[in-house]
Amino acid sequence: MAISGIINTNVGALSTLDALNNTQGSLNTYLQQLSTGKSINGPADNPAGYAIAQRFQTQINGLNQAVSNGNQGVSLVQTATGAIQNQTSLLQQIRTTAVQAANASNTTSDRQALQGVVSQLLAQVQTIATQTQFNGQNLLDGTFAGAAFQVGANSNQIINVAVGDTKTSAMGNYVASTSGSGSNVYGTSGAFVENGYAAGGAFTVSASGTGNFTSGSISIQGSVGTATISVSSSGESASNIAASVNGISAQTGVTAKAITSVAFTATTGTYTFTLSNGSSGSPTNAVNISANITNGSNGNPDINSLVTAINNQAAVTGTSASTQVVNGQTELVLTNANGNNINISAGVTSGGVLSGAGLAAGSTGTLQAVSGSSSVSDITAGAISSGSANILVQGAVLFESSSSYAIGSGSNIGFSSQATALSGSAVSNINVTTAAGAQQAIGILDQAINYLNQQNGSLGAIQNRIQASVSNDQTTATNLQSAQSVVQDANIAQATSQLTKYQILQQAGISTLAQENSLQQSYLKLLP
């Protein structure tokens, strides 16, 4: 290139200066990358990459907060489950006390003392239900329902949580109520006292062994689902029906047990009859009973001889006898704890069926079935004498569940077709001052404990879900940070190499600029 020999414009120096400016810009870029560790420090560095990195950061921030939310949720659930475990322990103690109170060795004062213990324990169960809190929120009084834990970075990524009501008035055994007047086999022709737990208060009686149930199907709609059982005949036993209910309990969440307990008044006189199970057409476990009843010292018939005669055969029939006094009158109570039928007839014919008469010829005594309540009312079909028809006593089906349910066609076995309620079977109503109350308390407590177990099982599953979600959030956040690093983070080795390169170029440019300026100055020597 020829020497221009001009001094007004130093083109070479200007070109070198431009190169230096470019070098300085690149040098600044790599200096910034090395100081921040990021290849993208602003939108100008890489507009698309900057937007991608910001979206990653949004997700990462949300996931980190979701992890914190989930950990708080776990703490809340653990608080609730710990309190419910304490309630369960208290109910276990109450149940043990109820079992103790149910024993015949206890006097009235003993049971009253045991009720005092029960009342104190129940008060503590209620206290836990009303005072257990997390961050000022009640957890066990039924108000913590429909809550949602935000366990994801985006909207509606939630886990719903509901804690049931564990107050003593909200837990217990949901029992079925008997059907209305006219179709109530436990009212017009029997008794259903204290939900079937009272002695002599769980039966329906019919003459000539016909039975008071109605053949057909019964549907049970429970908390789990709906299923159907069948009543095969009018004389079917409560035991068979309860077994059918228990056979579908996994589909309904409803279980059942059966008991047959009937009360009779007795007159003085002689008694000879056959006591059996099954039906009049197909009796089982038939035994002969004979006794002579005379007046006792109190003016009432002394029925102890009849009680003894029946109990001597209890191992065969499964039916035991006892006495109770109602309104000053001694009553004979026959109980089959398994809910099997009780037949009373004059005997068994040669054809293997029951005789049509109630007591054998020559018997002078009379039995009369009574309601079993404090206001005794005679049951028309329950009169038994040598001149009456034989009778069939069927038991009661005691439905049990920790949740409400409905019975379809319940009138077939004496119950209304409606949703059940706790009514007097709530934990708060437990009273062990009587043997019947203690027996009922055991059933109530079994369902209450089952309810608490269900609550803790559900909360345990929710805790596992939350913990799994937290773990997933942490894993996702780590992977997103890795992806963000690919887009945003600087390659330190490359940046260092480039920095060195541009530092050298900068030094070379400065040296070149100095040479260009020196050449311009040399032209001054040509001036005269």
Short mmCIF file of C-alpha atoms in Angstrom, two decimals:
data_model
loop_
_atom_site.label_atom_id
_atom_site.label_comp_id
_atom_site.label_asym_id
_atom_site.label_seq_id
_atom_site.Cartn_x
_atom_site.Cartn_y
_atom_site.Cartn_z
CA MET A 1 0.00 0.00 0.00
CA ALA A 2 1.33 3.38 -0.95
CA ILE A 3 2.00 5.98 1.70
CA SER A 4 -0.74 8.64 1.43
CA GLY A 5 1.26 11.30 3.17
CA ILE A 6 -1.83 13.00 4.69
CA ILE A 7 -2.11 14.25 8.25
CA ASN A 8 -5.72 15.58 8.37
CA THR A 9 -7.32 12.16 8.63
CA ASN A 10 -5.51 9.21 10.16
CA VAL A 11 -7.52 6.42 8.54
CA GLY A 12 -5.32 3.67 9.91
CA ALA A 13 -5.66 4.95 13.44
CA LEU A 14 -9.43 5.22 13.08
CA SER A 15 -9.65 1.62 11.83
CA THR A 16 -7.50 0.46 14.69
CA LEU A 17 -9.68 2.41 17.12
CA ASP A 18 -12.80 0.72 15.77
CA ALA A 19 -11.17 -2.66 16.23
CA LEU A 20 -10.23 -1.69 19.78
CA ASN A 21 -13.83 -0.69 20.55
CA ASN A 22 -15.07 -4.06 19.29
CA THR A 23 -12.42 -5.82 21.30
CA GLN A 24 -13.33 -3.85 24.40
CA GLY A 25 -17.03 -4.80 23.99
CA SER A 26 -16.21 -8.45 23.71
CA LEU A 27 -13.78 -8.13 26.60
CA ASN A 28 -16.53 -6.55 28.75
CA THR A 29 -18.93 -9.35 27.82
CA TYR A 30 -16.59 -12.10 28.96
CA LEU A 31 -15.55 -10.18 32.05
CA GLN A 32 -19.27 -9.97 32.98
CA GLN A 33 -19.80 -13.68 32.27
CA LEU A 34 -16.88 -14.60 34.50
CA SER A 35 -18.02 -12.27 37.29
CA THR A 36 -21.67 -13.52 37.25
CA GLY A 37 -21.21 -17.07 36.02
CA LYS A 38 -23.96 -16.50 33.45
CA SER A 39 -23.73 -16.31 29.70
CA ILE A 40 -27.04 -14.39 29.59
CA ASN A 41 -27.07 -11.38 31.89
CA GLY A 42 -29.75 -9.40 30.09
CA PRO A 43 -32.19 -9.62 27.18
CA ALA A 44 -29.61 -8.12 24.81
CA ASP A 45 -27.22 -11.01 25.33
CA ASN A 46 -29.69 -13.56 23.92
CA PRO A 47 -33.36 -12.46 23.70
CA ALA A 48 -34.80 -15.97 23.16
CA GLY A 49 -32.50 -17.58 25.71
CA TYR A 50 -33.33 -14.86 28.25
CA ALA A 51 -37.09 -15.56 27.91
CA ILE A 52 -36.55 -19.31 28.26
CA ALA A 53 -34.35 -18.85 31.33
CA GLN A 54 -36.98 -16.61 32.98
CA ARG A 55 -39.71 -19.21 32.39
CA PHE A 56 -37.50 -21.81 34.00
CA GLN A 57 -36.92 -19.48 36.94
CA THR A 58 -40.67 -18.95 37.40
CA GLN A 59 -41.21 -22.70 37.65
CA ILE A 60 -38.24 -23.18 39.94
CA ASN A 61 -39.43 -20.46 42.35
CA GLY A 62 -42.95 -21.95 42.38
CA LEU A 63 -41.67 -25.46 43.02
CA ASN A 64 -39.44 -24.32 45.87
CA GLN A 65 -42.42 -22.64 47.52
CA ALA A 66 -44.55 -25.72 46.88
CA VAL A 67 -41.96 -27.79 48.75
CA SER A 68 -42.32 -25.43 51.70
CA ASN A 69 -46.13 -25.61 51.45
CA GLY A 70 -46.03 -29.39 51.39
CA ASN A 71 -43.80 -29.59 54.45
CA GLN A 72 -46.24 -27.35 56.32
CA GLY A 73 -49.07 -29.63 55.17
CA VAL A 74 -47.25 -32.66 56.51
CA SER A 75 -46.86 -30.92 59.86
CA LEU A 76 -50.59 -30.12 59.94
CA VAL A 77 -51.56 -33.69 59.12
CA GLN A 78 -49.18 -35.05 61.74
CA THR A 79 -50.76 -32.74 64.31
CA ALA A 80 -54.21 -34.08 63.46
CA THR A 81 -53.17 -37.74 63.42
CA GLY A 82 -51.37 -37.40 66.74
CA ALA A 83 -54.49 -35.96 68.36
CA ILE A 84 -56.70 -38.68 66.86
CA GLN A 85 -54.33 -41.33 68.18
CA ASN A 86 -54.78 -39.87 71.65
CA GLN A 87 -58.57 -39.95 71.20
CA THR A 88 -58.37 -43.58 70.09
CA SER A 89 -56.37 -44.47 73.19
CA LEU A 90 -59.02 -42.82 75.39
CA LEU A 91 -61.86 -44.66 73.62
CA GLN A 92 -59.99 -47.92 74.12
CA GLN A 93 -59.89 -47.20 77.84
CA ILE A 94 -63.61 -46.38 77.84
CA ARG A 95 -64.39 -49.60 75.98
CA THR A 96 -62.44 -51.62 78.54
CA THR A 97 -64.47 -49.94 81.26
CA ALA A 98 -67.71 -50.73 79.40
CA VAL A 99 -66.72 -54.40 79.17
CA GLN A 100 -66.08 -54.35 82.91
CA ALA A 101 -69.45 -52.70 83.58
CA ALA A 102 -71.28 -55.31 81.47
CA ASN A 103 -70.28 -58.08 83.87
CA ALA A 104 -73.03 -59.38 86.17
CA SER A 105 -70.72 -59.24 89.19
CA ASN A 106 -71.10 -55.44 89.36
CA THR A 107 -73.56 -53.78 91.69
CA THR A 108 -75.44 -50.60 90.85
CA SER A 109 -72.95 -48.53 92.82
CA ASP A 110 -70.07 -50.23 91.00
CA ARG A 111 -71.51 -49.24 87.63
CA GLN A 112 -72.14 -45.70 88.82
CA ALA A 113 -68.48 -45.44 89.80
CA LEU A 114 -67.44 -46.80 86.42
CA GLN A 115 -69.70 -44.24 84.73
CA GLY A 116 -67.79 -41.54 86.58
CA VAL A 117 -64.58 -42.79 85.00
CA VAL A 118 -66.25 -42.93 81.58
CA SER A 119 -67.55 -39.37 81.91
CA GLN A 120 -64.09 -38.00 82.66
CA LEU A 121 -62.52 -39.83 79.74
CA LEU A 122 -65.30 -38.67 77.41
CA ALA A 123 -64.70 -35.09 78.53
CA GLN A 124 -61.05 -35.40 77.50
CA VAL A 125 -62.00 -36.86 74.11
CA GLN A 126 -64.23 -33.82 73.59
CA THR A 127 -61.48 -31.45 74.73
CA ILE A 128 -59.05 -32.86 72.19
CA ALA A 129 -61.66 -32.51 69.44
CA THR A 130 -62.40 -28.86 70.21
CA GLN A 131 -58.91 -27.62 71.14
CA THR A 132 -56.56 -29.27 68.64
CA GLN A 133 -55.30 -26.47 66.39
CA PHE A 134 -52.66 -25.73 63.76
CA ASN A 135 -51.79 -22.11 63.12
CA GLY A 136 -55.01 -21.05 64.86
CA GLN A 137 -57.25 -23.39 62.86
CA ASN A 138 -59.34 -26.08 64.56
CA LEU A 139 -58.62 -29.46 63.03
CA LEU A 140 -60.95 -32.00 64.64
CA ASP A 141 -64.26 -30.22 65.22
CA GLY A 142 -65.56 -30.74 61.69
CA THR A 143 -64.67 -27.26 60.41
CA PHE A 144 -61.44 -28.29 58.65
CA ALA A 145 -63.12 -29.68 55.55
CA GLY A 146 -62.56 -28.93 51.89
CA ALA A 147 -59.08 -27.54 52.59
CA ALA A 148 -56.50 -27.66 49.81
CA PHE A 149 -52.71 -27.80 50.02
CA GLN A 150 -50.94 -26.08 47.10
CA VAL A 151 -48.25 -28.62 46.27
CA GLY A 152 -47.36 -27.54 42.72
CA ALA A 153 -45.91 -24.50 40.96
CA ASN A 154 -49.04 -23.84 38.90
CA SER A 155 -52.67 -23.08 39.72
CA ASN A 156 -54.93 -25.90 40.96
CA GLN A 157 -52.03 -28.26 41.57
CA ILE A 158 -53.49 -29.14 44.95
CA ILE A 159 -54.22 -32.01 47.34
CA ASN A 160 -57.61 -31.76 49.05
CA VAL A 161 -57.74 -32.51 52.76
CA ALA A 162 -60.74 -33.05 55.02
CA VAL A 163 -60.61 -34.07 58.67
CA GLY A 164 -63.80 -35.55 60.07
CA ASP A 165 -65.66 -34.34 63.13
CA THR A 166 -64.33 -36.22 66.16
CA LYS A 167 -66.48 -34.59 68.82
CA THR A 168 -68.20 -37.12 71.06
CA SER A 169 -71.58 -36.12 69.66
CA ALA A 170 -70.44 -36.88 66.09
CA MET A 171 -69.01 -40.38 66.62
CA GLY A 172 -70.77 -43.62 67.40
CA ASN A 173 -72.92 -46.37 65.97
CA TYR A 174 -75.49 -45.42 63.34
CA VAL A 175 -78.51 -47.58 64.10
CA ALA A 176 -81.67 -48.26 62.13
CA SER A 177 -85.03 -47.18 63.52
CA THR A 178 -88.04 -49.49 63.56
CA SER A 179 -90.78 -48.95 61.02
CA GLY A 180 -94.04 -47.11 61.65
CA SER A 181 -97.20 -48.28 63.34
CA GLY A 182 -98.98 -51.13 61.60
CA SER A 183 -95.88 -52.58 59.98
CA ASN A 184 -93.56 -52.44 62.94
CA VAL A 185 -92.92 -56.05 63.82
CA TYR A 186 -90.87 -54.86 66.77
CA GLY A 187 -93.70 -52.72 68.14
CA THR A 188 -97.06 -54.31 67.43
CA SER A 189 -95.79 -57.85 67.95
CA GLY A 190 -92.53 -57.53 69.81
CA ALA A 191 -89.97 -55.13 71.25
CA PHE A 192 -86.85 -53.23 70.23
CA VAL A 193 -85.68 -51.58 73.44
CA GLU A 194 -82.44 -49.59 73.71
CA ASN A 195 -81.72 -50.44 70.08
CA GLY A 196 -82.12 -54.13 70.85
CA TYR A 197 -79.59 -54.29 73.69
CA ALA A 198 -82.07 -54.49 76.58
CA ALA A 199 -82.87 -57.89 78.04
CA GLY A 200 -86.20 -59.05 76.66
CA GLY A 201 -86.21 -56.18 74.20
CA ALA A 202 -85.13 -57.67 70.86
CA PHE A 203 -87.83 -59.90 69.38
CA THR A 204 -90.93 -60.30 67.29
CA VAL A 205 -93.32 -63.15 68.03
CA SER A 206 -95.92 -64.88 65.83
CA ALA A 207 -98.44 -67.64 66.43
CA SER A 208 -98.44 -70.97 64.59
CA GLY A 209 -94.80 -70.46 63.60
CA THR A 210 -95.64 -68.25 60.63
CA GLY A 211 -93.00 -65.59 61.27
CA ASN A 212 -93.33 -61.83 60.93
CA PHE A 213 -90.68 -61.12 58.32
CA THR A 214 -91.53 -60.68 54.64
CA SER A 215 -89.79 -62.57 51.85
CA GLY A 216 -87.99 -60.37 49.37
CA SER A 217 -84.86 -58.32 48.88
CA ILE A 218 -83.40 -55.59 51.09
CA SER A 219 -80.92 -53.05 49.75
CA ILE A 220 -78.31 -51.40 51.93
CA GLN A 221 -76.84 -48.12 50.72
CA GLY A 222 -73.78 -47.39 52.83
CA SER A 223 -70.76 -45.13 52.76
CA VAL A 224 -68.87 -47.55 50.50
CA GLY A 225 -71.65 -48.50 48.09
CA THR A 226 -74.94 -50.33 47.68
CA ALA A 227 -75.68 -54.05 47.75
CA THR A 228 -78.69 -56.31 48.24
CA ILE A 229 -79.56 -59.24 50.49
CA SER A 230 -82.53 -61.60 50.37
CA VAL A 231 -85.04 -62.65 53.03
CA SER A 232 -85.91 -66.22 52.04
CA SER A 233 -89.02 -66.70 54.17
CA SER A 234 -91.26 -65.05 56.74
CA GLY A 235 -89.75 -67.25 59.44
CA GLU A 236 -86.08 -66.68 58.61
CA SER A 237 -83.85 -66.08 61.62
CA ALA A 238 -82.21 -62.76 62.41
CA SER A 239 -78.94 -64.69 62.55
CA ASN A 240 -79.17 -65.62 58.87
CA ILE A 241 -80.07 -62.08 57.86
CA ALA A 242 -77.15 -60.63 59.85
CA ALA A 243 -74.81 -63.12 58.19
CA SER A 244 -76.05 -61.95 54.78
CA VAL A 245 -75.46 -58.31 55.75
CA ASN A 246 -71.93 -59.12 56.87
CA GLY A 247 -71.34 -61.01 53.63
CA ILE A 248 -71.73 -57.77 51.66
CA SER A 249 -70.19 -55.41 54.24
CA ALA A 250 -67.15 -54.82 52.02
CA GLN A 251 -69.54 -53.35 49.44
CA THR A 252 -71.59 -51.24 51.86
CA GLY A 253 -69.50 -50.41 54.91
CA VAL A 254 -72.35 -51.74 57.10
CA THR A 255 -72.12 -54.76 59.40
CA ALA A 256 -74.72 -56.45 61.57
CA LYS A 257 -75.17 -58.76 64.48
CA ALA A 258 -78.31 -60.51 65.68
CA ILE A 259 -79.80 -61.25 69.06
CA THR A 260 -83.05 -62.81 70.16
CA SER A 261 -84.24 -61.76 73.60
CA VAL A 262 -87.88 -62.09 74.63
CA ALA A 263 -89.63 -61.49 77.96
CA PHE A 264 -92.62 -63.41 79.32
CA THR A 265 -94.78 -63.18 82.39
CA ALA A 266 -95.71 -66.53 83.87
CA THR A 267 -98.58 -67.76 85.96
CA THR A 268 -98.44 -70.46 88.58
CA GLY A 269 -98.98 -73.94 87.24
CA THR A 270 -97.29 -76.80 85.44
CA TYR A 271 -95.35 -76.44 82.22
CA THR A 272 -94.37 -79.04 79.66
CA PHE A 273 -93.22 -77.98 76.22
CA THR A 274 -90.58 -78.39 73.55
CA LEU A 275 -88.00 -75.66 73.10
CA SER A 276 -86.20 -75.57 69.74
CA ASN A 277 -84.59 -73.42 67.08
CA GLY A 278 -85.22 -73.28 63.32
CA SER A 279 -88.79 -73.06 62.07
CA SER A 280 -92.03 -74.85 62.93
CA GLY A 281 -91.70 -76.90 59.77
CA SER A 282 -88.05 -77.73 60.36
CA PRO A 283 -87.16 -77.49 64.05
CA THR A 284 -83.59 -78.00 65.21
CA ASN A 285 -82.03 -78.69 68.62
CA ALA A 286 -85.40 -79.65 70.09
CA VAL A 287 -85.41 -80.37 73.84
CA ASN A 288 -88.20 -81.09 76.33
CA ILE A 289 -88.77 -78.67 79.21
CA SER A 290 -90.83 -79.38 82.32
CA ALA A 291 -91.31 -77.25 85.42
CA ASN A 292 -93.78 -76.44 88.16
CA ILE A 293 -94.24 -72.78 89.15
CA THR A 294 -95.66 -71.83 92.52
CA ASN A 295 -96.12 -68.48 94.24
CA GLY A 296 -93.06 -67.06 95.89
CA SER A 297 -92.80 -65.27 99.21
CA ASN A 298 -93.35 -61.92 97.52
CA GLY A 299 -96.63 -62.98 96.01
CA ASN A 300 -95.21 -63.26 92.50
CA PRO A 301 -94.83 -66.61 90.77
CA ASP A 302 -91.45 -68.18 91.54
CA ILE A 303 -90.14 -69.02 88.06
CA ASN A 304 -86.70 -70.24 89.14
CA SER A 305 -87.55 -73.87 88.43
CA LEU A 306 -88.44 -72.98 84.84
CA VAL A 307 -85.26 -70.92 84.48
CA THR A 308 -83.20 -73.86 85.71
CA ALA A 309 -84.91 -76.32 83.37
CA ILE A 310 -84.24 -74.12 80.34
CA ASN A 311 -80.62 -73.40 81.29
CA ASN A 312 -79.95 -77.12 81.75
CA GLN A 313 -80.53 -77.44 77.99
CA ALA A 314 -78.81 -74.19 76.96
CA ALA A 315 -75.79 -76.04 75.58
CA VAL A 316 -78.11 -77.71 73.05
CA THR A 317 -80.48 -74.89 72.14
CA GLY A 318 -78.17 -71.90 72.61
CA THR A 319 -81.07 -70.29 74.49
CA SER A 320 -80.52 -69.20 78.08
CA ALA A 321 -83.04 -68.05 80.68
CA SER A 322 -82.88 -65.30 83.27
CA THR A 323 -85.24 -63.13 85.26
CA GLN A 324 -85.91 -59.43 85.53
CA VAL A 325 -88.35 -57.37 87.53
CA VAL A 326 -90.43 -54.77 85.66
CA ASN A 327 -93.02 -52.71 87.54
CA GLY A 328 -92.79 -55.10 90.46
CA GLN A 329 -93.49 -58.17 88.34
CA THR A 330 -90.93 -60.90 87.72
CA GLU A 331 -90.42 -61.72 84.05
CA LEU A 332 -88.82 -64.70 82.35
CA VAL A 333 -86.23 -63.61 79.76
CA LEU A 334 -85.16 -66.05 77.05
CA THR A 335 -82.06 -65.01 75.11
CA ASN A 336 -80.34 -66.54 72.14
CA ALA A 337 -77.17 -64.48 71.80
CA ASN A 338 -76.60 -65.66 68.22
CA GLY A 339 -79.98 -64.38 67.02
CA ASN A 340 -81.42 -67.83 66.23
CA ASN A 341 -85.15 -68.42 66.33
CA ILE A 342 -86.83 -69.71 69.50
CA ASN A 343 -89.77 -72.10 69.07
CA ILE A 344 -92.14 -73.05 71.89
CA SER A 345 -94.58 -75.85 71.14
CA ALA A 346 -96.30 -78.82 72.72
CA GLY A 347 -93.85 -81.16 71.06
CA VAL A 348 -92.53 -82.55 67.78
CA THR A 349 -94.81 -84.70 65.62
CA SER A 350 -93.80 -87.96 64.01
CA GLY A 351 -93.38 -86.04 60.77
CA GLY A 352 -90.58 -83.97 62.32
CA VAL A 353 -92.56 -80.72 62.55
CA LEU A 354 -93.72 -78.87 65.62
CA SER A 355 -97.05 -79.56 67.21
CA GLY A 356 -99.64 -76.87 66.61
CA ALA A 357 -100.29 -76.31 70.32
CA GLY A 358 -98.24 -74.11 72.63
CA LEU A 359 -97.90 -76.23 75.80
CA ALA A 360 -98.42 -79.97 76.12
CA ALA A 361 -101.83 -81.23 77.17
CA GLY A 362 -102.29 -81.14 80.91
CA SER A 363 -100.12 -78.03 81.37
CA THR A 364 -101.91 -75.51 83.57
CA GLY A 365 -99.53 -72.55 83.37
CA THR A 366 -99.56 -69.69 80.89
CA LEU A 367 -96.76 -67.62 79.41
CA GLN A 368 -97.44 -64.16 78.01
CA ALA A 369 -94.90 -62.26 75.88
CA VAL A 370 -94.51 -58.64 76.98
CA SER A 371 -92.89 -55.61 75.42
CA GLY A 372 -89.91 -55.55 77.74
CA SER A 373 -90.30 -51.83 78.42
CA SER A 374 -91.16 -50.15 81.69
CA SER A 375 -94.79 -49.83 80.58
CA VAL A 376 -95.67 -53.47 79.97
CA SER A 377 -98.13 -54.11 77.15
CA ASP A 378 -99.21 -57.62 76.24
CA ILE A 379 -98.33 -59.05 72.83
CA THR A 380 -101.45 -60.74 71.43
CA ALA A 381 -99.55 -63.40 69.50
CA GLY A 382 -97.39 -64.16 72.51
CA ALA A 383 -99.91 -66.00 74.69
CA ILE A 384 -98.82 -69.60 75.27
CA SER A 385 -100.93 -72.26 76.95
CA SER A 386 -102.07 -75.79 76.31
CA GLY A 387 -104.95 -74.34 74.31
CA SER A 388 -103.00 -71.80 72.26
CA ALA A 389 -101.04 -72.15 69.06
CA ASN A 390 -97.31 -72.70 69.13
CA ILE A 391 -95.17 -69.57 68.74
CA LEU A 392 -92.09 -68.56 66.81
CA VAL A 393 -89.83 -65.89 68.34
CA GLN A 394 -87.54 -64.16 65.86
CA GLY A 395 -84.69 -61.90 66.89
CA ALA A 396 -83.61 -58.43 65.86
CA VAL A 397 -80.91 -57.50 63.37
CA LEU A 398 -78.64 -54.87 64.87
CA PHE A 399 -77.10 -52.86 62.03
CA GLU A 400 -73.77 -51.20 62.79
CA SER A 401 -71.72 -48.61 60.95
CA SER A 402 -69.57 -45.60 61.74
CA SER A 403 -71.29 -43.73 58.89
CA SER A 404 -74.91 -43.16 57.98
CA TYR A 405 -76.67 -45.57 55.64
CA ALA A 406 -80.14 -46.25 54.25
CA ILE A 407 -82.13 -49.49 54.14
CA GLY A 408 -84.36 -50.18 51.16
CA SER A 409 -87.43 -52.34 51.92
CA GLY A 410 -86.35 -52.42 55.54
CA SER A 411 -89.94 -53.07 56.60
CA ASN A 412 -89.41 -56.67 55.48
CA ILE A 413 -87.54 -57.19 58.74
CA GLY A 414 -89.16 -54.49 60.84
CA PHE A 415 -87.09 -51.39 60.04
CA SER A 416 -87.95 -48.16 58.30
CA SER A 417 -86.57 -47.48 54.83
CA GLN A 418 -84.69 -44.31 55.60
CA ALA A 419 -81.26 -42.94 56.33
CA THR A 420 -80.04 -43.80 59.79
CA ALA A 421 -78.79 -41.42 62.46
CA LEU A 422 -76.66 -41.54 65.58
CA SER A 423 -79.62 -40.52 67.75
CA GLY A 424 -78.94 -42.04 71.16
CA SER A 425 -75.99 -44.07 69.94
CA ALA A 426 -73.41 -41.28 69.94
CA VAL A 427 -70.31 -41.59 72.11
CA SER A 428 -71.55 -38.65 74.17
CA ASN A 429 -74.59 -40.71 75.25
CA ILE A 430 -72.66 -43.67 76.61
CA ASN A 431 -74.06 -44.79 79.94
CA VAL A 432 -72.72 -47.90 81.67
CA THR A 433 -74.86 -47.67 84.81
CA THR A 434 -76.87 -50.66 83.54
CA ALA A 435 -75.81 -53.94 81.97
CA ALA A 436 -77.81 -53.13 78.83
CA GLY A 437 -76.22 -49.69 78.62
CA ALA A 438 -72.78 -51.24 78.94
CA GLN A 439 -73.53 -53.69 76.14
CA GLN A 440 -74.76 -50.88 73.94
CA ALA A 441 -71.69 -48.81 74.83
CA ILE A 442 -69.40 -51.57 73.52
CA GLY A 443 -71.10 -51.44 70.12
CA ILE A 444 -70.98 -47.64 70.07
CA LEU A 445 -67.30 -47.57 70.96
CA ASP A 446 -66.41 -50.21 68.37
CA GLN A 447 -67.84 -48.00 65.64
CA ALA A 448 -66.29 -44.82 67.08
CA ILE A 449 -62.87 -46.44 67.18
CA ASN A 450 -63.42 -47.71 63.64
CA TYR A 451 -64.33 -44.15 62.60
CA LEU A 452 -61.13 -42.74 64.13
CA ASN A 453 -59.11 -45.49 62.47
CA GLN A 454 -60.65 -44.53 59.14
CA GLN A 455 -59.79 -40.88 59.74
CA ASN A 456 -56.19 -41.65 60.60
CA GLY A 457 -55.91 -44.06 57.68
CA SER A 458 -57.14 -41.36 55.32
CA LEU A 459 -54.81 -38.76 56.83
CA GLY A 460 -51.89 -41.17 56.64
CA ALA A 461 -52.57 -41.68 52.92
CA ILE A 462 -52.79 -37.91 52.43
CA GLN A 463 -49.49 -37.44 54.26
CA ASN A 464 -47.87 -39.99 51.95
CA ARG A 465 -49.29 -38.14 48.94
CA ILE A 466 -47.98 -34.81 50.16
CA GLN A 467 -44.54 -36.24 50.91
CA ALA A 468 -44.45 -37.86 47.47
CA SER A 469 -45.45 -34.54 45.91
CA VAL A 470 -42.72 -32.71 47.85
CA SER A 471 -40.16 -35.26 46.68
CA ASN A 472 -41.35 -34.86 43.10
CA ASP A 473 -41.23 -31.06 43.38
CA GLN A 474 -37.65 -31.24 44.61
CA THR A 475 -36.65 -33.57 41.78
CA THR A 476 -38.41 -31.42 39.18
CA ALA A 477 -36.83 -28.23 40.54
CA THR A 478 -33.38 -29.83 40.32
CA ASN A 479 -33.96 -30.92 36.74
CA LEU A 480 -35.30 -27.49 35.76
CA GLN A 481 -32.25 -25.83 37.29
CA SER A 482 -30.10 -28.17 35.24
CA ALA A 483 -32.02 -27.20 32.09
CA GLN A 484 -31.80 -23.52 32.99
CA SER A 485 -28.05 -23.91 33.46
CA VAL A 486 -27.68 -25.21 29.91
CA VAL A 487 -29.41 -22.10 28.58
CA GLN A 488 -28.09 -19.44 30.96
CA ASP A 489 -24.87 -20.41 32.72
CA ALA A 490 -21.47 -19.45 31.30
CA ASN A 491 -18.84 -21.94 30.20
CA ILE A 492 -16.03 -20.69 32.45
CA ALA A 493 -13.26 -22.44 30.54
CA GLN A 494 -14.47 -21.02 27.22
CA ALA A 495 -15.08 -17.57 28.70
CA THR A 496 -11.57 -17.52 30.20
CA SER A 497 -10.07 -18.52 26.85
CA GLN A 498 -12.03 -15.82 25.06
CA LEU A 499 -11.10 -13.25 27.71
CA THR A 500 -7.42 -14.02 27.19
CA LYS A 501 -7.89 -13.76 23.46
CA TYR A 502 -9.50 -10.33 23.64
CA GLN A 503 -6.98 -9.10 26.20
CA ILE A 504 -4.23 -9.96 23.70
CA LEU A 505 -6.18 -8.30 20.88
CA GLN A 506 -6.64 -5.24 23.06
CA GLN A 507 -2.90 -5.01 23.74
CA ALA A 508 -2.14 -5.54 20.06
CA GLY A 509 -4.68 -2.90 19.07
CA ILE A 510 -3.23 -0.35 21.47
CA SER A 511 0.28 -1.06 20.16
CA THR A 512 -0.95 -0.73 16.56
CA LEU A 513 -2.73 2.52 17.37
CA ALA A 514 0.49 3.89 18.78
CA GLN A 515 2.34 2.94 15.57
CA GLU A 516 -0.31 4.61 13.44
CA ASN A 517 -0.03 7.81 15.46
CA SER A 518 3.79 7.73 15.22
CA LEU A 519 3.58 7.53 11.40
CA GLN A 520 1.43 10.67 11.25
CA GLN A 521 3.86 12.53 13.46
CA SER A 522 6.78 11.61 11.17
CA TYR A 523 5.21 13.73 8.39
CA LEU A 524 5.89 16.82 10.46
CA LYS A 525 9.60 16.43 9.66
CA LEU A 526 8.87 17.38 6.04
CA LEU A 527 7.77 20.86 7.08
CA PRO A 528 10.42 23.64 6.33
#
